[in-house]
Amino acid sequence: MFGHGNSPDGAFTGHGTGFYDVMARFVLRRVYRRLARDIAAEAPQGVTILDVGTGPGVLLVELARQRPDLKLKGVDLSADMIAAARRNLAPFADRAEAITGDVTDLPLPDASVDVIVSSFSLHHWADPEAAVPELARVLRPGGRVIVYDFTRGPFDKLIDTARAQSVLHAQSPQRGPIRTGIPFGHQGVKLVLSA
Ligand SMILES: C[S@@+](CC[C@H](N)C(=O)[O-])C[C@H]1O[C@@H](n2cnc3c(N)ncnc32)[C@H](O)[C@@H]1O
């Protein structure tokens, strides 16, 4: 249990983690490769990237392969997912780490990361509004939050909260469709907020 009373979904613990890990590493690998290319194209040299709701860390694995200069951190509510992420990130242990934590109570110091990314996790957050000040707290000035999710993700809650709290609003939010590459035509959305 974490600060705002969130607890991991059963789909992301125990056997659920094993199933998700295999799907992410084998069936959906090209989805993460595609998202990592998108992030790698805009991440400055040598910066620290945090993946929120990293699950088994496959996006971070792809980023580690594509950009050896980056320092990578993953946070997830599920300790089982973090155990899987640590196994998957073991070859990159000198520059990647995974930590159990809640997006509303991140186990990171203020202004300690340059880019925050998140893939297909937002629609699982119990309290997206409470995530906004926490994302703003750990992001360095000039940093960016890049959120990928399905169209049903509560993007409006992030945008409205950021506007109401005057955080993550250095530039207007950029929101647009993306091809996820997930079979059966799942449409995706990419949202970028700037500190
Ligand atoms: C569908 S999985 C996505 C995992 C990974 N990002 C990916 O694309 O494969 C959603 C993940 O979000 C995590 N999650 C849900 N709520 C969270 C929260 N409040 N804080 C951190 N992680 C959370 C879950 O434990 C789960 O691992």
PDB file of C-alpha atoms and ligand atoms in Angstrom:
ATOM      1  CA  MET A   1       0.000   0.000   0.000  1.00  0.00           C
ATOM      2  CA  PHE A   2       1.283   3.483  -0.855  1.00  0.00           C
ATOM      3  CA  GLY A   3       0.519   7.127  -0.008  1.00  0.00           C
ATOM      4  CA  HIS A   4      -2.871   7.415  -1.700  1.00  0.00           C
ATOM      5  CA  GLY A   5      -4.096   3.935  -0.838  1.00  0.00           C
ATOM      6  CA  ASN A   6      -3.369   2.416  -4.250  1.00  0.00           C
ATOM      7  CA  SER A   7      -2.572  -1.292  -4.363  1.00  0.00           C
ATOM      8  CA  PRO A   8      -1.427  -3.408  -7.303  1.00  0.00           C
ATOM      9  CA  ASP A   9      -4.086  -4.881  -9.599  1.00  0.00           C
ATOM     10  CA  GLY A  10      -4.238  -8.703  -9.450  1.00  0.00           C
ATOM     11  CA  ALA A  11      -3.460  -8.793 -13.178  1.00  0.00           C
ATOM     12  CA  PHE A  12      -0.043  -7.316 -12.343  1.00  0.00           C
ATOM     13  CA  THR A  13       0.959  -9.596  -9.465  1.00  0.00           C
ATOM     14  CA  GLY A  14       1.809 -13.297  -9.134  1.00  0.00           C
ATOM     15  CA  HIS A  15       0.969 -15.359 -12.239  1.00  0.00           C
ATOM     16  CA  GLY A  16      -0.403 -12.198 -13.871  1.00  0.00           C
ATOM     17  CA  THR A  17       3.103 -10.743 -13.856  1.00  0.00           C
ATOM     18  CA  GLY A  18       4.565 -13.881 -15.483  1.00  0.00           C
ATOM     19  CA  PHE A  19       1.970 -13.788 -18.258  1.00  0.00           C
ATOM     20  CA  TYR A  20       2.425 -10.034 -18.843  1.00  0.00           C
ATOM     21  CA  ASP A  21       6.216 -10.368 -18.869  1.00  0.00           C
ATOM     22  CA  VAL A  22       6.113 -13.036 -21.596  1.00  0.00           C
ATOM     23  CA  MET A  23       3.602 -11.026 -23.662  1.00  0.00           C
ATOM     24  CA  ALA A  24       5.672  -7.850 -23.373  1.00  0.00           C
ATOM     25  CA  ARG A  25       9.013  -9.513 -24.129  1.00  0.00           C
ATOM     26  CA  PHE A  26       7.907 -11.686 -27.037  1.00  0.00           C
ATOM     27  CA  VAL A  27       4.460 -10.920 -28.500  1.00  0.00           C
ATOM     28  CA  LEU A  28       4.522  -7.105 -28.091  1.00  0.00           C
ATOM     29  CA  ARG A  29       8.263  -6.464 -28.389  1.00  0.00           C
ATOM     30  CA  ARG A  30       7.944  -4.369 -31.525  1.00  0.00           C
ATOM     31  CA  VAL A  31       5.457  -2.057 -29.740  1.00  0.00           C
ATOM     32  CA  TYR A  32       8.146  -1.160 -27.170  1.00  0.00           C
ATOM     33  CA  ARG A  33      10.820  -0.904 -29.872  1.00  0.00           C
ATOM     34  CA  ARG A  34       8.597   1.610 -31.669  1.00  0.00           C
ATOM     35  CA  LEU A  35       7.898   3.692 -28.535  1.00  0.00           C
ATOM     36  CA  ALA A  36      11.595   3.604 -27.565  1.00  0.00           C
ATOM     37  CA  ARG A  37      12.513   4.979 -31.014  1.00  0.00           C
ATOM     38  CA  ASP A  38      10.037   7.811 -30.490  1.00  0.00           C
ATOM     39  CA  ILE A  39      11.509   8.667 -27.056  1.00  0.00           C
ATOM     40  CA  ALA A  40      15.121   8.210 -28.191  1.00  0.00           C
ATOM     41  CA  ALA A  41      14.540  10.687 -31.014  1.00  0.00           C
ATOM     42  CA  GLU A  42      13.780  13.513 -28.583  1.00  0.00           C
ATOM     43  CA  ALA A  43      15.790  12.669 -25.436  1.00  0.00           C
ATOM     44  CA  PRO A  44      18.878  14.900 -25.035  1.00  0.00           C
ATOM     45  CA  GLN A  45      22.292  13.228 -24.614  1.00  0.00           C
ATOM     46  CA  GLY A  46      23.035  11.657 -21.234  1.00  0.00           C
ATOM     47  CA  VAL A  47      19.770  12.529 -19.476  1.00  0.00           C
ATOM     48  CA  THR A  48      17.878  10.561 -16.819  1.00  0.00           C
ATOM     49  CA  ILE A  49      14.573   9.010 -17.911  1.00  0.00           C
ATOM     50  CA  LEU A  50      11.916   7.715 -15.518  1.00  0.00           C
ATOM     51  CA  ASP A  51       9.330   5.185 -16.754  1.00  0.00           C
ATOM     52  CA  VAL A  52       6.235   5.335 -14.512  1.00  0.00           C
ATOM     53  CA  GLY A  53       4.216   2.109 -14.328  1.00  0.00           C
ATOM     54  CA  THR A  54       7.124   0.345 -16.014  1.00  0.00           C
ATOM     55  CA  GLY A  55       5.676  -3.171 -15.519  1.00  0.00           C
ATOM     56  CA  PRO A  56       8.379  -5.681 -16.553  1.00  0.00           C
ATOM     57  CA  GLY A  57      10.535  -2.837 -17.873  1.00  0.00           C
ATOM     58  CA  VAL A  58      10.563  -3.843 -21.544  1.00  0.00           C
ATOM     59  CA  LEU A  59      10.338  -0.223 -22.758  1.00  0.00           C
ATOM     60  CA  LEU A  60      13.428   0.554 -20.650  1.00  0.00           C
ATOM     61  CA  VAL A  61      15.236  -2.475 -22.093  1.00  0.00           C
ATOM     62  CA  GLU A  62      14.592  -1.178 -25.613  1.00  0.00           C
ATOM     63  CA  LEU A  63      15.708   2.328 -24.613  1.00  0.00           C
ATOM     64  CA  ALA A  64      18.884   0.911 -23.030  1.00  0.00           C
ATOM     65  CA  ARG A  65      19.675  -0.871 -26.300  1.00  0.00           C
ATOM     66  CA  GLN A  66      18.975   2.135 -28.499  1.00  0.00           C
ATOM     67  CA  ARG A  67      20.579   4.818 -26.282  1.00  0.00           C
ATOM     68  CA  PRO A  68      23.527   3.600 -24.159  1.00  0.00           C
ATOM     69  CA  ASP A  69      24.089   7.193 -22.956  1.00  0.00           C
ATOM     70  CA  LEU A  70      20.804   7.381 -20.985  1.00  0.00           C
ATOM     71  CA  LYS A  71      20.343   6.734 -17.257  1.00  0.00           C
ATOM     72  CA  LEU A  72      17.099   4.806 -16.792  1.00  0.00           C
ATOM     73  CA  LYS A  73      14.748   4.377 -13.842  1.00  0.00           C
ATOM     74  CA  GLY A  74      11.502   2.436 -13.656  1.00  0.00           C
ATOM     75  CA  VAL A  75       8.820   2.676 -10.951  1.00  0.00           C
ATOM     76  CA  ASP A  76       5.798   0.403 -10.561  1.00  0.00           C
ATOM     77  CA  LEU A  77       3.160  -0.202  -7.894  1.00  0.00           C
ATOM     78  CA  SER A  78       3.636  -3.967  -8.172  1.00  0.00           C
ATOM     79  CA  ALA A  79       6.678  -5.488  -6.442  1.00  0.00           C
ATOM     80  CA  ASP A  80       6.291  -8.558  -8.687  1.00  0.00           C
ATOM     81  CA  MET A  81       6.519  -6.366 -11.793  1.00  0.00           C
ATOM     82  CA  ILE A  82       9.605  -4.672 -10.352  1.00  0.00           C
ATOM     83  CA  ALA A  83      11.206  -8.096  -9.756  1.00  0.00           C
ATOM     84  CA  ALA A  84      10.551  -8.938 -13.436  1.00  0.00           C
ATOM     85  CA  ALA A  85      11.905  -5.533 -14.534  1.00  0.00           C
ATOM     86  CA  ARG A  86      15.100  -6.097 -12.519  1.00  0.00           C
ATOM     87  CA  ARG A  87      15.625  -9.464 -14.229  1.00  0.00           C
ATOM     88  CA  ASN A  88      15.035  -7.957 -17.668  1.00  0.00           C
ATOM     89  CA  LEU A  89      17.279  -4.954 -16.960  1.00  0.00           C
ATOM     90  CA  ALA A  90      20.111  -7.012 -15.406  1.00  0.00           C
ATOM     91  CA  PRO A  91      22.358  -6.653 -18.516  1.00  0.00           C
ATOM     92  CA  PHE A  92      22.075  -2.869 -18.124  1.00  0.00           C
ATOM     93  CA  ALA A  93      22.427  -2.718 -14.316  1.00  0.00           C
ATOM     94  CA  ASP A  94      25.163  -0.063 -14.557  1.00  0.00           C
ATOM     95  CA  ARG A  95      22.646   2.450 -15.978  1.00  0.00           C
ATOM     96  CA  ALA A  96      19.149   1.137 -15.234  1.00  0.00           C
ATOM     97  CA  GLU A  97      17.269   0.463 -12.005  1.00  0.00           C
ATOM     98  CA  ALA A  98      13.704  -0.461 -11.059  1.00  0.00           C
ATOM     99  CA  ILE A  99      12.005   0.582  -7.801  1.00  0.00           C
ATOM    100  CA  THR A 100       8.615  -0.235  -6.277  1.00  0.00           C
ATOM    101  CA  GLY A 101       6.476   2.886  -5.868  1.00  0.00           C
ATOM    102  CA  ASP A 102       3.282   4.765  -6.646  1.00  0.00           C
ATOM    103  CA  VAL A 103       2.988   7.526  -9.238  1.00  0.00           C
ATOM    104  CA  THR A 104       1.307   9.618  -6.519  1.00  0.00           C
ATOM    105  CA  ASP A 105       4.215   9.110  -4.087  1.00  0.00           C
ATOM    106  CA  LEU A 106       7.350   8.610  -6.163  1.00  0.00           C
ATOM    107  CA  PRO A 107      10.462   7.324  -4.317  1.00  0.00           C
ATOM    108  CA  LEU A 108      12.688   9.930  -5.987  1.00  0.00           C
ATOM    109  CA  PRO A 109      14.155  13.302  -4.947  1.00  0.00           C
ATOM    110  CA  ASP A 110      12.817  16.634  -6.227  1.00  0.00           C
ATOM    111  CA  ALA A 111      14.032  17.694  -9.705  1.00  0.00           C
ATOM    112  CA  SER A 112      15.954  14.444 -10.250  1.00  0.00           C
ATOM    113  CA  VAL A 113      14.820  13.327 -13.743  1.00  0.00           C
ATOM    114  CA  ASP A 114      14.861  15.022 -17.161  1.00  0.00           C
ATOM    115  CA  VAL A 115      12.171  13.051 -18.994  1.00  0.00           C
ATOM    116  CA  ILE A 116       9.252  11.038 -17.587  1.00  0.00           C
ATOM    117  CA  VAL A 117       7.643   8.453 -19.845  1.00  0.00           C
ATOM    118  CA  SER A 118       4.733   6.084 -19.286  1.00  0.00           C
ATOM    119  CA  SER A 119       3.215   3.427 -21.538  1.00  0.00           C
ATOM    120  CA  PHE A 120      -0.255   1.898 -21.178  1.00  0.00           C
ATOM    121  CA  SER A 121      -0.278   2.578 -17.429  1.00  0.00           C
ATOM    122  CA  LEU A 122      -2.277   5.838 -17.126  1.00  0.00           C
ATOM    123  CA  HIS A 123      -5.687   4.148 -17.490  1.00  0.00           C
ATOM    124  CA  HIS A 124      -4.824   2.016 -14.422  1.00  0.00           C
ATOM    125  CA  TRP A 125      -3.968   4.955 -12.130  1.00  0.00           C
ATOM    126  CA  ALA A 126      -6.599   5.196  -9.385  1.00  0.00           C
ATOM    127  CA  ASP A 127      -6.026   8.944  -8.915  1.00  0.00           C
ATOM    128  CA  PRO A 128      -4.556  10.593 -12.044  1.00  0.00           C
ATOM    129  CA  GLU A 129      -5.061  14.098 -10.598  1.00  0.00           C
ATOM    130  CA  ALA A 130      -2.817  13.237  -7.619  1.00  0.00           C
ATOM    131  CA  ALA A 131      -0.104  12.061 -10.019  1.00  0.00           C
ATOM    132  CA  VAL A 132       0.321  15.504 -11.605  1.00  0.00           C
ATOM    133  CA  PRO A 133       2.033  17.406  -8.730  1.00  0.00           C
ATOM    134  CA  GLU A 134       4.218  14.371  -8.067  1.00  0.00           C
ATOM    135  CA  LEU A 135       5.375  14.161 -11.697  1.00  0.00           C
ATOM    136  CA  ALA A 136       6.045  17.921 -11.565  1.00  0.00           C
ATOM    137  CA  ARG A 137       8.029  17.529  -8.319  1.00  0.00           C
ATOM    138  CA  VAL A 138      10.540  14.970  -9.637  1.00  0.00           C
ATOM    139  CA  LEU A 139      10.964  16.615 -13.061  1.00  0.00           C
ATOM    140  CA  ARG A 140      13.814  19.084 -13.624  1.00  0.00           C
ATOM    141  CA  PRO A 141      12.936  22.538 -15.008  1.00  0.00           C
ATOM    142  CA  GLY A 142      12.716  22.248 -18.805  1.00  0.00           C
ATOM    143  CA  GLY A 143      11.863  18.533 -18.582  1.00  0.00           C
ATOM    144  CA  ARG A 144       9.030  16.694 -20.313  1.00  0.00           C
ATOM    145  CA  VAL A 145       6.386  14.115 -19.447  1.00  0.00           C
ATOM    146  CA  ILE A 146       5.509  11.805 -22.355  1.00  0.00           C
ATOM    147  CA  VAL A 147       2.464   9.599 -21.755  1.00  0.00           C
ATOM    148  CA  TYR A 148       1.338   6.889 -24.189  1.00  0.00           C
ATOM    149  CA  ASP A 149      -1.957   5.128 -23.598  1.00  0.00           C
ATOM    150  CA  PHE A 150      -5.080   3.882 -25.311  1.00  0.00           C
ATOM    151  CA  THR A 151      -7.702   6.439 -26.322  1.00  0.00           C
ATOM    152  CA  ARG A 152      -9.708   5.689 -23.156  1.00  0.00           C
ATOM    153  CA  GLY A 153      -6.849   6.924 -20.938  1.00  0.00           C
ATOM    154  CA  PRO A 154      -7.845   9.885 -18.699  1.00  0.00           C
ATOM    155  CA  PHE A 155      -5.616  12.362 -20.553  1.00  0.00           C
ATOM    156  CA  ASP A 156      -8.031  15.242 -19.849  1.00  0.00           C
ATOM    157  CA  LYS A 157      -7.584  14.762 -16.095  1.00  0.00           C
ATOM    158  CA  LEU A 158      -3.807  15.202 -16.436  1.00  0.00           C
ATOM    159  CA  ILE A 159      -4.158  18.267 -18.674  1.00  0.00           C
ATOM    160  CA  ASP A 160      -6.872  19.920 -16.560  1.00  0.00           C
ATOM    161  CA  THR A 161      -5.016  19.307 -13.286  1.00  0.00           C
ATOM    162  CA  ALA A 162      -1.729  20.617 -14.695  1.00  0.00           C
ATOM    163  CA  ARG A 163      -3.536  23.763 -15.884  1.00  0.00           C
ATOM    164  CA  ALA A 164      -5.378  24.255 -12.559  1.00  0.00           C
ATOM    165  CA  GLN A 165      -2.165  23.818 -10.547  1.00  0.00           C
ATOM    166  CA  SER A 166      -0.003  25.810 -12.995  1.00  0.00           C
ATOM    167  CA  VAL A 167       2.516  22.968 -13.288  1.00  0.00           C
ATOM    168  CA  LEU A 168       3.841  21.105 -16.344  1.00  0.00           C
ATOM    169  CA  HIS A 169       2.601  23.978 -18.431  1.00  0.00           C
ATOM    170  CA  ALA A 170       5.702  25.695 -19.794  1.00  0.00           C
ATOM    171  CA  GLN A 171       4.328  24.927 -23.273  1.00  0.00           C
ATOM    172  CA  SER A 172       0.805  23.989 -24.336  1.00  0.00           C
ATOM    173  CA  PRO A 173       0.140  20.263 -23.923  1.00  0.00           C
ATOM    174  CA  GLN A 174       0.706  18.368 -27.167  1.00  0.00           C
ATOM    175  CA  ARG A 175      -1.724  15.526 -27.726  1.00  0.00           C
ATOM    176  CA  GLY A 176      -2.084  13.365 -30.800  1.00  0.00           C
ATOM    177  CA  PRO A 177      -2.778   9.889 -32.126  1.00  0.00           C
ATOM    178  CA  ILE A 178      -0.036   7.278 -32.414  1.00  0.00           C
ATOM    179  CA  ARG A 179       0.112   3.868 -34.019  1.00  0.00           C
ATOM    180  CA  THR A 180       0.788   1.485 -31.148  1.00  0.00           C
ATOM    181  CA  GLY A 181       1.566  -1.483 -33.363  1.00  0.00           C
ATOM    182  CA  ILE A 182      -0.590  -3.588 -31.021  1.00  0.00           C
ATOM    183  CA  PRO A 183      -2.523  -6.217 -33.022  1.00  0.00           C
ATOM    184  CA  PHE A 184      -6.274  -5.784 -33.634  1.00  0.00           C
ATOM    185  CA  GLY A 185      -6.061  -2.041 -34.240  1.00  0.00           C
ATOM    186  CA  HIS A 186      -5.801  -0.631 -30.708  1.00  0.00           C
ATOM    187  CA  GLN A 187      -5.511   3.122 -31.232  1.00  0.00           C
ATOM    188  CA  GLY A 188      -3.059   5.036 -29.063  1.00  0.00           C
ATOM    189  CA  VAL A 189      -2.611   8.608 -27.869  1.00  0.00           C
ATOM    190  CA  LYS A 190       0.618  10.445 -27.015  1.00  0.00           C
ATOM    191  CA  LEU A 191       0.493  13.388 -24.594  1.00  0.00           C
ATOM    192  CA  VAL A 192       3.496  15.646 -23.930  1.00  0.00           C
ATOM    193  CA  LEU A 193       3.527  18.040 -20.947  1.00  0.00           C
ATOM    194  CA  SER A 194       6.482  20.418 -20.394  1.00  0.00           C
ATOM    195  CA  ALA A 195       7.922  21.700 -17.109  1.00  0.00           C
TER     196      ALA A 195
HETATM  197  C1  LIG B   1      -0.691  -2.442 -18.503  1.00  0.00           C
HETATM  198  S1  LIG B   1       0.702  -2.369 -17.437  1.00  0.00           S
HETATM  199  C2  LIG B   1       1.879  -1.466 -18.447  1.00  0.00           C
HETATM  200  C3  LIG B   1       3.296  -1.838 -18.101  1.00  0.00           C
HETATM  201  C4  LIG B   1       4.363  -1.223 -19.014  1.00  0.00           C
HETATM  202  N1  LIG B   1       4.362   0.224 -18.935  1.00  0.00           N
HETATM  203  C5  LIG B   1       4.147  -1.666 -20.431  1.00  0.00           C
HETATM  204  O1  LIG B   1       3.866  -0.828 -21.307  1.00  0.00           O
HETATM  205  O2  LIG B   1       4.272  -2.865 -20.669  1.00  0.00           O
HETATM  206  C6  LIG B   1       0.234  -1.153 -16.249  1.00  0.00           C
HETATM  207  C7  LIG B   1       1.250  -1.041 -15.110  1.00  0.00           C
HETATM  208  O3  LIG B   1       0.964   0.147 -14.376  1.00  0.00           O
HETATM  209  C8  LIG B   1       1.205  -0.147 -13.015  1.00  0.00           C
HETATM  210  N2  LIG B   1       0.486   0.820 -12.184  1.00  0.00           N
HETATM  211  C9  LIG B   1      -0.867   0.932 -12.013  1.00  0.00           C
HETATM  212  N3  LIG B   1      -1.144   1.928 -11.163  1.00  0.00           N
HETATM  213  C10 LIG B   1       0.044   2.476 -10.796  1.00  0.00           C
HETATM  214  C11 LIG B   1       0.416   3.533  -9.917  1.00  0.00           C
HETATM  215  N4  LIG B   1      -0.517   4.224  -9.241  1.00  0.00           N
HETATM  216  N5  LIG B   1       1.724   3.811  -9.760  1.00  0.00           N
HETATM  217  C12 LIG B   1       2.666   3.099 -10.418  1.00  0.00           C
HETATM  218  N6  LIG B   1       2.385   2.076 -11.267  1.00  0.00           N
HETATM  219  C13 LIG B   1       1.087   1.768 -11.447  1.00  0.00           C
HETATM  220  C14 LIG B   1       0.714  -1.577 -12.846  1.00  0.00           C
HETATM  221  O4  LIG B   1       1.219  -2.201 -11.673  1.00  0.00           O
HETATM  222  C15 LIG B   1       1.185  -2.202 -14.143  1.00  0.00           C
HETATM  223  O5  LIG B   1       2.460  -2.794 -14.009  1.00  0.00           O
END
